[in-house]
Short mmCIF file of C-alpha atoms in Angstrom, two decimals:
data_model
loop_
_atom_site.label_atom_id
_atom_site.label_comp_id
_atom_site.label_asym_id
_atom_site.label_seq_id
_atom_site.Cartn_x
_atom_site.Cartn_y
_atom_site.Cartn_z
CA UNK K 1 30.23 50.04 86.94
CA UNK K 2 33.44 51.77 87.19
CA UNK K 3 34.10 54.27 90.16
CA UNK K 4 36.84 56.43 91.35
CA UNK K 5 37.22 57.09 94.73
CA UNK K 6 39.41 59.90 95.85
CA UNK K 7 40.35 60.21 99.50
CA UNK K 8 43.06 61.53 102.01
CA UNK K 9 43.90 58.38 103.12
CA UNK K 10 42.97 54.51 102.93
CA UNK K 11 43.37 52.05 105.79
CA UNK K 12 45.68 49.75 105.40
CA UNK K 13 48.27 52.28 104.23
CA UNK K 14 47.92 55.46 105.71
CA UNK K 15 45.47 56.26 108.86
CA UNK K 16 44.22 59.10 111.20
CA UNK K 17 40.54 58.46 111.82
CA UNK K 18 37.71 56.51 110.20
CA UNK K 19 38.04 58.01 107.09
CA UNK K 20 40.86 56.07 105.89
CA UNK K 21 38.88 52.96 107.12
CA UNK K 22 35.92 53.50 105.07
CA UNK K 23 37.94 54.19 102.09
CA UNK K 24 39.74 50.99 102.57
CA UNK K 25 36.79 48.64 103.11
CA UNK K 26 34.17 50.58 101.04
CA UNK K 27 36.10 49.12 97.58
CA UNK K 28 36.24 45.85 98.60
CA UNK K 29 32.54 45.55 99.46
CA UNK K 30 31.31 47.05 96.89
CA UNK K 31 32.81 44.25 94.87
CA UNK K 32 29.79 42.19 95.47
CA UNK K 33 27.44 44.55 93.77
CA UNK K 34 29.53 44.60 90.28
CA UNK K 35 31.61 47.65 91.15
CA UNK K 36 34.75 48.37 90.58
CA UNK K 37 36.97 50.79 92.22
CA UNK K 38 39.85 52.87 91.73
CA UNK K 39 41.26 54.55 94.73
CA UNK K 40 43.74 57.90 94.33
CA UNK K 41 45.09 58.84 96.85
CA UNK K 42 48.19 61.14 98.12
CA UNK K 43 52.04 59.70 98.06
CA UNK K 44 53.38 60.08 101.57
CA UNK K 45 56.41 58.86 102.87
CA UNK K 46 54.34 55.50 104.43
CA UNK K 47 52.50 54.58 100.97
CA UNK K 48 55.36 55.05 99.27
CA UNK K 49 57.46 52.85 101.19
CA UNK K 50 54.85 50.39 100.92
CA UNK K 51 54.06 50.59 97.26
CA UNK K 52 57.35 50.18 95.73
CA UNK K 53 56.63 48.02 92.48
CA UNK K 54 54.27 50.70 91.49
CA UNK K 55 54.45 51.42 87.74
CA UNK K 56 53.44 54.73 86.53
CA UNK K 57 50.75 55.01 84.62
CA UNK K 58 50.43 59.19 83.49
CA UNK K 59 52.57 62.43 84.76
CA UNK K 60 51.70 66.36 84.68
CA UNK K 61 54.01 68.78 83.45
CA UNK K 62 52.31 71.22 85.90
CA UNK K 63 49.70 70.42 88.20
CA UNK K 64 49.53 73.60 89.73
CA UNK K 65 52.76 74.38 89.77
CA UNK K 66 54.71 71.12 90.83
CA UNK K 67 55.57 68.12 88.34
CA UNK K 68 53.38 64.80 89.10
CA UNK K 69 52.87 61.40 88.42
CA UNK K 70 50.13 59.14 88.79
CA UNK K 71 51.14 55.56 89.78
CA UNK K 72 48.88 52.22 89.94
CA UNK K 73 49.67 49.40 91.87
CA UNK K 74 47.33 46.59 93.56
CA UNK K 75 47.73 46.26 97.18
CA UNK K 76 45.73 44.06 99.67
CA UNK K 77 42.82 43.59 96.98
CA UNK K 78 42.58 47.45 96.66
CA UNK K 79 43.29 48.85 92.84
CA UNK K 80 45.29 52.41 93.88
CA UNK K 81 46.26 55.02 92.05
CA UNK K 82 48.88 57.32 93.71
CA UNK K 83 49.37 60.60 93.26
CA UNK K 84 53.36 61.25 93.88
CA UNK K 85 54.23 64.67 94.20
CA UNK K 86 57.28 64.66 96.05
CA UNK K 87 57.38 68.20 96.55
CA UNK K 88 54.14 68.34 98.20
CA UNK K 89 53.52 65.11 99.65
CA UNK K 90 56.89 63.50 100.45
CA UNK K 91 57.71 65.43 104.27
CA UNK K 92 57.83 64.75 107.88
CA UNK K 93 54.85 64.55 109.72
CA UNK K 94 51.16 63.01 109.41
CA UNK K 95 48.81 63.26 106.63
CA UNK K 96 48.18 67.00 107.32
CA UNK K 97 50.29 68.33 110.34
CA UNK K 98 54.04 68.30 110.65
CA UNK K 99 56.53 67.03 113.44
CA UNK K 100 55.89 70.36 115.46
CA UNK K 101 52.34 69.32 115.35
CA UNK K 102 50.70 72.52 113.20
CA UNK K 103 48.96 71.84 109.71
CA UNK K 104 51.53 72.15 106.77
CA UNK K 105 51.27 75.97 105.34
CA UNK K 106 50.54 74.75 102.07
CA UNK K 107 47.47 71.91 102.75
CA UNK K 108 45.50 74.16 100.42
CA UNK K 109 47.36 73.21 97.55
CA UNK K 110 48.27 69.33 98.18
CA UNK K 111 44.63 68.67 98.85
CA UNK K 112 43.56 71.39 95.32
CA UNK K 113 46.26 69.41 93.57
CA UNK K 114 44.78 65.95 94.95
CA UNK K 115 41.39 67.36 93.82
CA UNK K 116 42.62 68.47 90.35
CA UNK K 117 44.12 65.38 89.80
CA UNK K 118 41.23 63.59 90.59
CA UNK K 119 39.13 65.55 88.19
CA UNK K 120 41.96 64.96 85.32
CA UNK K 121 41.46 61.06 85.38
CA UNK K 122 37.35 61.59 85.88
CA UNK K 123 38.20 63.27 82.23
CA UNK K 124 39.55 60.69 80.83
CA UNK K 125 43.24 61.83 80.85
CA UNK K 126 44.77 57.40 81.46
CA UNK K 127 44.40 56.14 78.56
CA UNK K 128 41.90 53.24 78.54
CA UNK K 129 39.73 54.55 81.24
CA UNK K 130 37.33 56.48 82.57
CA UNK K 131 35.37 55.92 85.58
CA UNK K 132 31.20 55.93 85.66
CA UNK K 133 31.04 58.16 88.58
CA UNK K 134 33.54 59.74 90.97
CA UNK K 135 33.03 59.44 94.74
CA UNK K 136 35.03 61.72 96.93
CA UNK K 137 35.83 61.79 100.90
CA UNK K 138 35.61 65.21 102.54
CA UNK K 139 36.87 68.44 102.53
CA UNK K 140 40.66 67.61 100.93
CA UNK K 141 38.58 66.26 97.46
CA UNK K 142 36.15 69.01 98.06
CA UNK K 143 37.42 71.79 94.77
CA UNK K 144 37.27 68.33 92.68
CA UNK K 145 33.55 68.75 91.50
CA UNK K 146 34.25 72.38 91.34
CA UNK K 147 37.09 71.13 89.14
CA UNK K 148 34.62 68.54 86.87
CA UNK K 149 31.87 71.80 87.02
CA UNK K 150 33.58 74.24 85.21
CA UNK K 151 35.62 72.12 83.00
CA UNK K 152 33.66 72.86 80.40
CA UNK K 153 32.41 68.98 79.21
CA UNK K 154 30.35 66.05 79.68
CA UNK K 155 31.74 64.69 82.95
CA UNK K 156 30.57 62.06 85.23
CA UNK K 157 28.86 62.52 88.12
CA UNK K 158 30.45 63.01 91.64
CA UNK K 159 29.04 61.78 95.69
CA UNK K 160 30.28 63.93 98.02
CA UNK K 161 30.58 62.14 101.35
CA UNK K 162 30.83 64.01 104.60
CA UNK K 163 32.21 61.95 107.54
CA UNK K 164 32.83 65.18 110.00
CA UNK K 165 31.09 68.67 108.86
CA UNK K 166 33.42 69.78 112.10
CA UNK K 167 36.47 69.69 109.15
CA UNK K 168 35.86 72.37 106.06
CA UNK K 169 39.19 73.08 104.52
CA UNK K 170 38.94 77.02 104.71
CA UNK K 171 41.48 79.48 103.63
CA UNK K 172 41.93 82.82 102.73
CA UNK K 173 40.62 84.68 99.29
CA UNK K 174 44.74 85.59 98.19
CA UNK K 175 44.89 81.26 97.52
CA UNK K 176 41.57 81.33 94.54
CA UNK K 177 44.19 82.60 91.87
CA UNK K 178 46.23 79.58 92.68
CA UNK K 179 43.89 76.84 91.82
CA UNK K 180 43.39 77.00 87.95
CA UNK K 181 39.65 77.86 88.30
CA UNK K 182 37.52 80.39 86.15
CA UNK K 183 36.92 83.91 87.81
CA UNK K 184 33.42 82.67 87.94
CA UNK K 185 34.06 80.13 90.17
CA UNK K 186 34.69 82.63 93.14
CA UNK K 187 30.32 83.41 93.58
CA UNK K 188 28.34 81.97 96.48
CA UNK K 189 27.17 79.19 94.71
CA UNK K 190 30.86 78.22 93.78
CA UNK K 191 33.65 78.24 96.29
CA UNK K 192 33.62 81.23 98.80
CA UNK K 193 32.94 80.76 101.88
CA UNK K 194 32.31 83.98 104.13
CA UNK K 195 35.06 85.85 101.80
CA UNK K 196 37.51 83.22 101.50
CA UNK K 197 37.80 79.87 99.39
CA UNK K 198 35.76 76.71 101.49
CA UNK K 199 37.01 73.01 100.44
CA UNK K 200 34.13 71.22 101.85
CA UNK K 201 31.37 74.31 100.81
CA UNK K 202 32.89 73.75 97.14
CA UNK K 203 32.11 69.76 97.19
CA UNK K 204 28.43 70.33 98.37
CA UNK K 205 27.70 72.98 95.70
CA UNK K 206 29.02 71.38 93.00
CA UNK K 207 28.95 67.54 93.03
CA UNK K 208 25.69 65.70 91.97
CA UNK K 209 24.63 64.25 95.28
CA UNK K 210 25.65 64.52 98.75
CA UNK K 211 26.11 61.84 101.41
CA UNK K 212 26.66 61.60 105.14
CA UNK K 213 28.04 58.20 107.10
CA UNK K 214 24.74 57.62 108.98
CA UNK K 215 20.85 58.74 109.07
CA UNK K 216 20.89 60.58 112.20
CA UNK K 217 23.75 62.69 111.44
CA UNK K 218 21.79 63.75 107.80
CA UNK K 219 19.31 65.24 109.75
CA UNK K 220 21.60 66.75 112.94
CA UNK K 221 23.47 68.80 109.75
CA UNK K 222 20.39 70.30 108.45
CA UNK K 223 20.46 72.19 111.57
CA UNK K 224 22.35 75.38 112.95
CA UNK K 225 23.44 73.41 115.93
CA UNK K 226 25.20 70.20 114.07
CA UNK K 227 25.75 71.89 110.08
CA UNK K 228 28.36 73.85 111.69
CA UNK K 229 27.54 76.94 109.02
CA UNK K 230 26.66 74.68 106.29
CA UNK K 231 23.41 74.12 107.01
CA UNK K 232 21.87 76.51 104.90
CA UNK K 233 24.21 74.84 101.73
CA UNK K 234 22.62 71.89 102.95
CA UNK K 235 19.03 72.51 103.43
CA UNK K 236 19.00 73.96 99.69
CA UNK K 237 20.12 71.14 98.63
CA UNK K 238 18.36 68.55 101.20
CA UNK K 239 16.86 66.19 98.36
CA UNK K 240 20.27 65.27 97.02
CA UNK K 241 21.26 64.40 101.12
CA UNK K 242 21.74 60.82 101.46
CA UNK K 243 22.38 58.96 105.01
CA UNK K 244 24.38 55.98 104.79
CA UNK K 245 25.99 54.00 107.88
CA UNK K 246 29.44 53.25 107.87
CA UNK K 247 30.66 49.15 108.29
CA UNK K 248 33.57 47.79 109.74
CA UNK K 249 36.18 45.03 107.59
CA UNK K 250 34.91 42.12 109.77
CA UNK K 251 37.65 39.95 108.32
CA UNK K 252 40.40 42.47 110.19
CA UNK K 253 37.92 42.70 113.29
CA UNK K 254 37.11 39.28 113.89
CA UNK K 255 37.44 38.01 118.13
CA UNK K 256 37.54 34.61 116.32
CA UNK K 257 40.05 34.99 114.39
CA UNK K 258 42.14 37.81 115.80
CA UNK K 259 45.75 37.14 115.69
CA UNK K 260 46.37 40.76 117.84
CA UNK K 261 44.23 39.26 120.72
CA UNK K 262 45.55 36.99 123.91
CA UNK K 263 42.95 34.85 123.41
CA UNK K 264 40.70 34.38 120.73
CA UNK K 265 36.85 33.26 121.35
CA UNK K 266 32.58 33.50 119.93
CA UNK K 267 29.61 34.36 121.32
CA UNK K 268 29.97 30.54 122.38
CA UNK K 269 33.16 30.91 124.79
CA UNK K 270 32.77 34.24 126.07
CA UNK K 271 34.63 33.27 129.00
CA UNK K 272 38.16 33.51 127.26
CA UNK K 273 38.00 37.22 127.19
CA UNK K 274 39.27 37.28 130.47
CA UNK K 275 41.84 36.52 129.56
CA UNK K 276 42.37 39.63 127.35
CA UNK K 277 40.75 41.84 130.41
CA UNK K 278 44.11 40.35 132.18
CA UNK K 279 46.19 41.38 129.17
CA UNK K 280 44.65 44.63 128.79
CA UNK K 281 45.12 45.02 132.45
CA UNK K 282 48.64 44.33 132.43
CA UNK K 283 49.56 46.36 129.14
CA UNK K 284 48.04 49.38 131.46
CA UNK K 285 49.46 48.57 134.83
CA UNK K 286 46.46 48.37 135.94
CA UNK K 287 45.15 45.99 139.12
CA UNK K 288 44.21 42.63 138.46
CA UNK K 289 40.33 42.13 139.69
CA UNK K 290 36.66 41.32 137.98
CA UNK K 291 36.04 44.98 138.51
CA UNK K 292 34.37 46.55 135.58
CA UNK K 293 36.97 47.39 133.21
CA UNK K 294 36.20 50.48 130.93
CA UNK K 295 38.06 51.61 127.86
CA UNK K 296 38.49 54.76 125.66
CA UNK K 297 40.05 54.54 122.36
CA UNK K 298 39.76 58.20 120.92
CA UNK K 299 40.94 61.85 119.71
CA UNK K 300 40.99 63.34 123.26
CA UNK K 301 38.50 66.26 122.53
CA UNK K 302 35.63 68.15 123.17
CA UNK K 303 33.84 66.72 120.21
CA UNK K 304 34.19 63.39 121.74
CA UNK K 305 33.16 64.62 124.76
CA UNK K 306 36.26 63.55 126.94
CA UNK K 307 35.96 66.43 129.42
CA UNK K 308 32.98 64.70 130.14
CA UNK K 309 34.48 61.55 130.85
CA UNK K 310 37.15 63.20 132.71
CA UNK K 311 34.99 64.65 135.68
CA UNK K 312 33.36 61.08 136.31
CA UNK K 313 36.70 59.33 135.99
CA UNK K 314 36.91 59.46 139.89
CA UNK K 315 33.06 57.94 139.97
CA UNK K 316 34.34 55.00 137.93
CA UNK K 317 36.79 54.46 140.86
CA UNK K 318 34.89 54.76 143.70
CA UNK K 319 32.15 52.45 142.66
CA UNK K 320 35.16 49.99 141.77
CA UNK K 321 35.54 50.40 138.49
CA UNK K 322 38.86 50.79 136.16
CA UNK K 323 39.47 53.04 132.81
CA UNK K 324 42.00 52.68 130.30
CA UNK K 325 42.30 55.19 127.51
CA UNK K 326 44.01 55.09 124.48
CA UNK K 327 44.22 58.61 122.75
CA UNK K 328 45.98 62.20 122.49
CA UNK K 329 44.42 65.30 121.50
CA UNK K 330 43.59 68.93 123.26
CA UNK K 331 47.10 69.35 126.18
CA UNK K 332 44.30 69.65 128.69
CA UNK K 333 42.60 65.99 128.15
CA UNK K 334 45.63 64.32 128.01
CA UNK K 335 47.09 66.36 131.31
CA UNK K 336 43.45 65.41 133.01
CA UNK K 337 43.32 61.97 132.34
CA UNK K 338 47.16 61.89 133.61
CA UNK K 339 46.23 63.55 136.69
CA UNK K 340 43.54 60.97 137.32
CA UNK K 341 46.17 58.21 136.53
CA UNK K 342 47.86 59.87 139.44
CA UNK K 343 45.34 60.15 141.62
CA UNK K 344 44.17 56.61 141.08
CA UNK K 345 47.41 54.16 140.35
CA UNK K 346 46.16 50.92 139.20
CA UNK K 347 42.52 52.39 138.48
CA UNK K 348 43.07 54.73 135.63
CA UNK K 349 45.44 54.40 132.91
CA UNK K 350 45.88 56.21 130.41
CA UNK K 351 48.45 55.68 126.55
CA UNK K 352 49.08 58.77 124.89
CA UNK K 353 48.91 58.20 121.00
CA UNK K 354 47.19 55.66 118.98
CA UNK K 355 47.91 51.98 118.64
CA UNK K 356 46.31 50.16 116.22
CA UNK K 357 47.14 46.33 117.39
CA UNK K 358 46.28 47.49 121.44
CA UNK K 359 42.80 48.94 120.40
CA UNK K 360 42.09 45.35 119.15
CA UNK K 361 43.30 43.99 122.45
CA UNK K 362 41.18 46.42 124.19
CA UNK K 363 38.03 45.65 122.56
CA UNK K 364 38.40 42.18 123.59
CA UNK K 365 39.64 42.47 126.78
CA UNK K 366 37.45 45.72 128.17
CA UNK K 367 33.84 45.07 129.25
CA UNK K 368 32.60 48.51 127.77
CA UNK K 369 33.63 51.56 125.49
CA UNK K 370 32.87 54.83 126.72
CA UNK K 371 31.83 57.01 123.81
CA UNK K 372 30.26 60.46 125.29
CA UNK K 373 30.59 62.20 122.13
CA UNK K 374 28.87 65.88 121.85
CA UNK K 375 28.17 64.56 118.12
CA UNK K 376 29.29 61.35 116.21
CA UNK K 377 28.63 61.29 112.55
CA UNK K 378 29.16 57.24 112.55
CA UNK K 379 31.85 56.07 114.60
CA UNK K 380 33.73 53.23 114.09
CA UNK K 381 34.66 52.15 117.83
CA UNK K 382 31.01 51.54 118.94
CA UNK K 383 30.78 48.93 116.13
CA UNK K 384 34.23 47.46 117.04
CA UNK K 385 32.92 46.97 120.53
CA UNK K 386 29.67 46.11 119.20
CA UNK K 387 31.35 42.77 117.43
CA UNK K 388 33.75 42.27 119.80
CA UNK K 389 31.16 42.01 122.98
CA UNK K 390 33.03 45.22 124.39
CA UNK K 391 29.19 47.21 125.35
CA UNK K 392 29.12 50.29 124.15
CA UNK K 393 28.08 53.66 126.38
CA UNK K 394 27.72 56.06 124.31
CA UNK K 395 25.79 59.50 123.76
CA UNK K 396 22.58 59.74 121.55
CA UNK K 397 23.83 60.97 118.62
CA UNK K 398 24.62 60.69 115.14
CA UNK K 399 25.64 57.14 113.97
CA UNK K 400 26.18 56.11 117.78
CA UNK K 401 22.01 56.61 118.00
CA UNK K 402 21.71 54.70 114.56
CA UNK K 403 23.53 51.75 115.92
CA UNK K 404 23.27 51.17 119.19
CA UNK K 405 19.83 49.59 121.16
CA UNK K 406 19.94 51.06 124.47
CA UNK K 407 19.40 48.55 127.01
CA UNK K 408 15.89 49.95 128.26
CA UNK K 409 13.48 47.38 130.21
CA UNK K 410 11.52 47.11 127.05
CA UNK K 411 14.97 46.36 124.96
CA UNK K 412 16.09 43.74 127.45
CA UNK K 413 12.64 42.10 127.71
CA UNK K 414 12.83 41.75 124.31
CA UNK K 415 16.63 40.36 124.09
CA UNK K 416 17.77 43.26 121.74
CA UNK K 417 19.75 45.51 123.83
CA UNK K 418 23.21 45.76 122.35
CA UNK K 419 24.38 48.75 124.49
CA UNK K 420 23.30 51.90 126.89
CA UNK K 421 22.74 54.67 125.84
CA UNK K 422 22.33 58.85 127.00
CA UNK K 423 21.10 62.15 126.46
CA UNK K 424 22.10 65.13 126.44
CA UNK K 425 25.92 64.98 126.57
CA UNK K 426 26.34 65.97 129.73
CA UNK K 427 28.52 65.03 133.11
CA UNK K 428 25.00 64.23 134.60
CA UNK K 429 23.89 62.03 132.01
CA UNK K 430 26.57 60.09 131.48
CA UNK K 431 27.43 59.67 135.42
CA UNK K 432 23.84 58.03 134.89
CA UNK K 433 24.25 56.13 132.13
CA UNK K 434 28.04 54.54 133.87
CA UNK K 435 25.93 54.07 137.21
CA UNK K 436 23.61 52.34 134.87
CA UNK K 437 26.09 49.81 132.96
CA UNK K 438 27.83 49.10 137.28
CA UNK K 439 23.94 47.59 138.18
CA UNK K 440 23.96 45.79 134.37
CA UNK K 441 27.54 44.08 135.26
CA UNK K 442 26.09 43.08 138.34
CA UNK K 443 23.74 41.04 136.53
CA UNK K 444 26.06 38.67 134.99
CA UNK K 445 23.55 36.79 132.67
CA UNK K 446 21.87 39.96 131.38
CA UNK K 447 25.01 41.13 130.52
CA UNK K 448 26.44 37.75 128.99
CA UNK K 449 22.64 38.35 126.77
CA UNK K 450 23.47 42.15 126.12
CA UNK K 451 27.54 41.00 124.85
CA UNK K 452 26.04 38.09 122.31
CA UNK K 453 23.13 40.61 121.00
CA UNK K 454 26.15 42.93 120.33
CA UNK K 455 28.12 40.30 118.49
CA UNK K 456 25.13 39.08 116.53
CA UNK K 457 24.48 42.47 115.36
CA UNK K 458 25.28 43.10 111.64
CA UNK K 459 27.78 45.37 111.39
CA UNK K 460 29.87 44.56 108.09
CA UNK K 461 29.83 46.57 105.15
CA UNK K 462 27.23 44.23 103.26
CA UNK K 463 24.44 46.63 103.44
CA UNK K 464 25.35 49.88 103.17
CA UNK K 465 27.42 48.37 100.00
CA UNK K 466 24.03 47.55 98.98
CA UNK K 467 22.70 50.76 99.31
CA UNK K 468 25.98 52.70 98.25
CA UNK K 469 26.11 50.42 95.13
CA UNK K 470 21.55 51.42 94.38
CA UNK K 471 22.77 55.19 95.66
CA UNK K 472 25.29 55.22 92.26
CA UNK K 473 23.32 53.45 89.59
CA UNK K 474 20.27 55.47 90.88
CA UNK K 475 23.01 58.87 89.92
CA UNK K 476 24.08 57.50 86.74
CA UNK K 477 20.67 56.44 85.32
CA UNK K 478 19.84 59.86 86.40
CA UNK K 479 22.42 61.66 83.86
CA UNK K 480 21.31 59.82 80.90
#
């Protein structure tokens, strides 16, 4: 089976969030079920840079407006296809917000153009090829089915994955004229959205089937508190809902193997992470003592459920505990978790940013990841700390609730407790659930037993391949 995936970004190229990891591993995975892949994706600066012996392999005249070419290049085992648009894509700034830190004006038409693009080569327009189905990553490929709908044709058919209903792409009614879509395509069943144009709305109208990166989280959207006004879109359309967990590359996360790490070790010679709790210590300025050290690697908002975090932060301390974070996000966070770095020198710690080698480090070197999140579609860092013997604390939701085995008597009688977890998201819940994981540490060998059911725990992409790879022959049976 050939598939083209269309996303925002891919891991190892061009990262924000999880999305660009499961768009990087996803491909390769799904290698052992007989598919094959084709990734587009956007030509920034970074890919660019990085993709140099590119050849080209089509160009537009006009893709709404601005001249394009598609290039295709093979880079660490991934078959790409870049869309370079220098005029929309080649600027200063991340993925979708510039140096000054607000979205670029224009988003609405690099993502429409990444989406029309996208729909092009689903048509056939390279020579040679044309893929069985399309699958597409959130909101910036949402117009694409809306793109394959009205194109007038047999097309293929098109999974539209949500990994955060929190992110819609919505804009204003004055940019519909822009997009090369029929008058018809501006109904309720098309692409408005409350009187303007909805990305994400578009994608779960239009494509064939809908998917979401874990179980729990396809049922917490069907409702008005988690579909975040796509609920109703979604409960019309529930049968084609699909709930999928995410994996993690276990070749790149890998304690064994880790090059990033101070000390690499198993299930077998768990004792050698102290010596990445020391690094980790010392990368933080944090004191040097077998105190429970606890780590944050996040976006620094009120999804994630850091103002939470942030009023027990002085808890942590007192019970003799230390916390080093690794995030930016909402100015308030960042200025509360700086003011508890203050108030607590050599306790709390906190790096402003993202680092991609010092999250390894802190994986191996922390004894648990805090993870209060308000709602968690998947999340990658639980399963991180899951293989990496870091115990997760995290908040009942989403995929953190599909993944995670709190560590109830019944769990730990039975030797299957991988983490602990809470409900609701609240400061009194998780104050609980950390007072909770202090009497666990205490308990050396029922921790050591909670760390190596957490690294035993299968968290590679080899299922939900499997069930991605069932998911599209099960679509493209269904169109014959």
């Amino acid at each position: 089976m050939n598939v083209l995936s269309v996303a925002s970004e891919v891991y190892p190229l061009i990262k924000t969030g999880g999305l660009a990891d499961v768009a990087g591993a996803l491909p390769l995975a799904l290698k052992e079920h007989g598919v094959r892949t084709r990734t587009l994706m956007p030509g920034y600066p970074a890919v660019m840079a990085a993709v140099k012996h590119a050849t080209r392999c089509h160009a537009f005249d006009d893709l709404l407006g601005h001249p394009a070419t598609i290039l295709q290049v093979e880079h660490h085992g991934l078959d790409l296809l870049i869309l370079d648009v220098p005029s929309l894509f080649d600027r200063a700034g991340g993925p979708y917000v510039g140096p000054d830190g607000r979205d670029h004006p224009d988003n609405w038409r690099r993502f429409a153009a990444l989406s029309r693009a996208g729909a092009e080569i689903a048509l056939g327009v390279l020579d040679g090829w044309r893929p069985d189905l399309v699958h597409l990553h959130d909101w910036q490929t949402g117009l694409l089915p809306a793109y394959l709908r009205y194109a007038g044709r047999s097309v293929p058919p098109s999974l539209m994955t949500i990994h955060n209903i929190a992110f819609q792409g919505q804009y204003g009614v004055d940019i519909f004229p822009h997009l090369g879509l029929p008058p018809d395509a501006y109904a309720i069943d098309g692409v408005e959205y409350y009187g303007g144009v909805g990305y994400l709305k578009a994608g779960l109208q239009a494509a064939t089937a809908i998917s979401t990166v874990s179980p729990t989280y396809a049922e917490e959207i069907l409702t008005p508190e988690f579909g975040m006004g796509l609920d109703g879109v979604l409960a019309a359309r529930a049968g084609d809902l699909h709930g999928i967990v995410n994996g993690i590359d276990t070749r790149v996360w890998n304690p064994e193997h880790d090059p990033l790490l101070a000390a690499t070790y198993g299930t077998s010679k768990l004792k050698r992470r102290r010596e990445n709790k020391h690094a980790v210590a010392e990368r933080f300025g944090l004191k040097q003592d077998e105190g429970l050290l606890f780590c944050v690697v996040s976006r620094l908002t009120w999804q994630k459920g850091m103002d939470l975090l942030a009023d027990v932060t002085d808890e942590i301390v007192a019970q003799g505990g230390r916390l080093a974070v690794l995030g930016s996000g909402d100015a308030g966070l960042e200025n509360a978790f700086h003011a508890a770095a203050a108030r607590h020198p050599g306790r709390v710690s906190i790096h402003t940013g993202y680092d991609e080698p010092l999250s390894h480090l802190m994986q191996a070197g922390s004894d648990a990841i805090i993870i209060p999140s308000r709602f968690e579609p998947c999340g990658l860092t639980q399963l991180y700390g899951l293989r990496y013997g870091c115990i997760p604390v995290v908040a009942r939701t989403g995929g953190l609730n599909d993944t995670v085995i709190d560590a109830s008597p019944a769990a730990l009688a039975a030797r299957a407790a991988t983490g602990v977890s809470f409900s609701p998201a609240t400061t009194h819940a998780l104050q609980r659930a950390v007072n909770r994981t202090f009497r666990l540490y205490r308990e050396p060998k029922t921790w050591a037993e909670i760390q190596k059911q957490g690294m035993k725990t299968d968290v590679s992409w080899d299922k939900s391949a499997g069930l991605y790879a069932q998911l599209y022959k099960n679509m493209t049976m269904k169109g014959r």
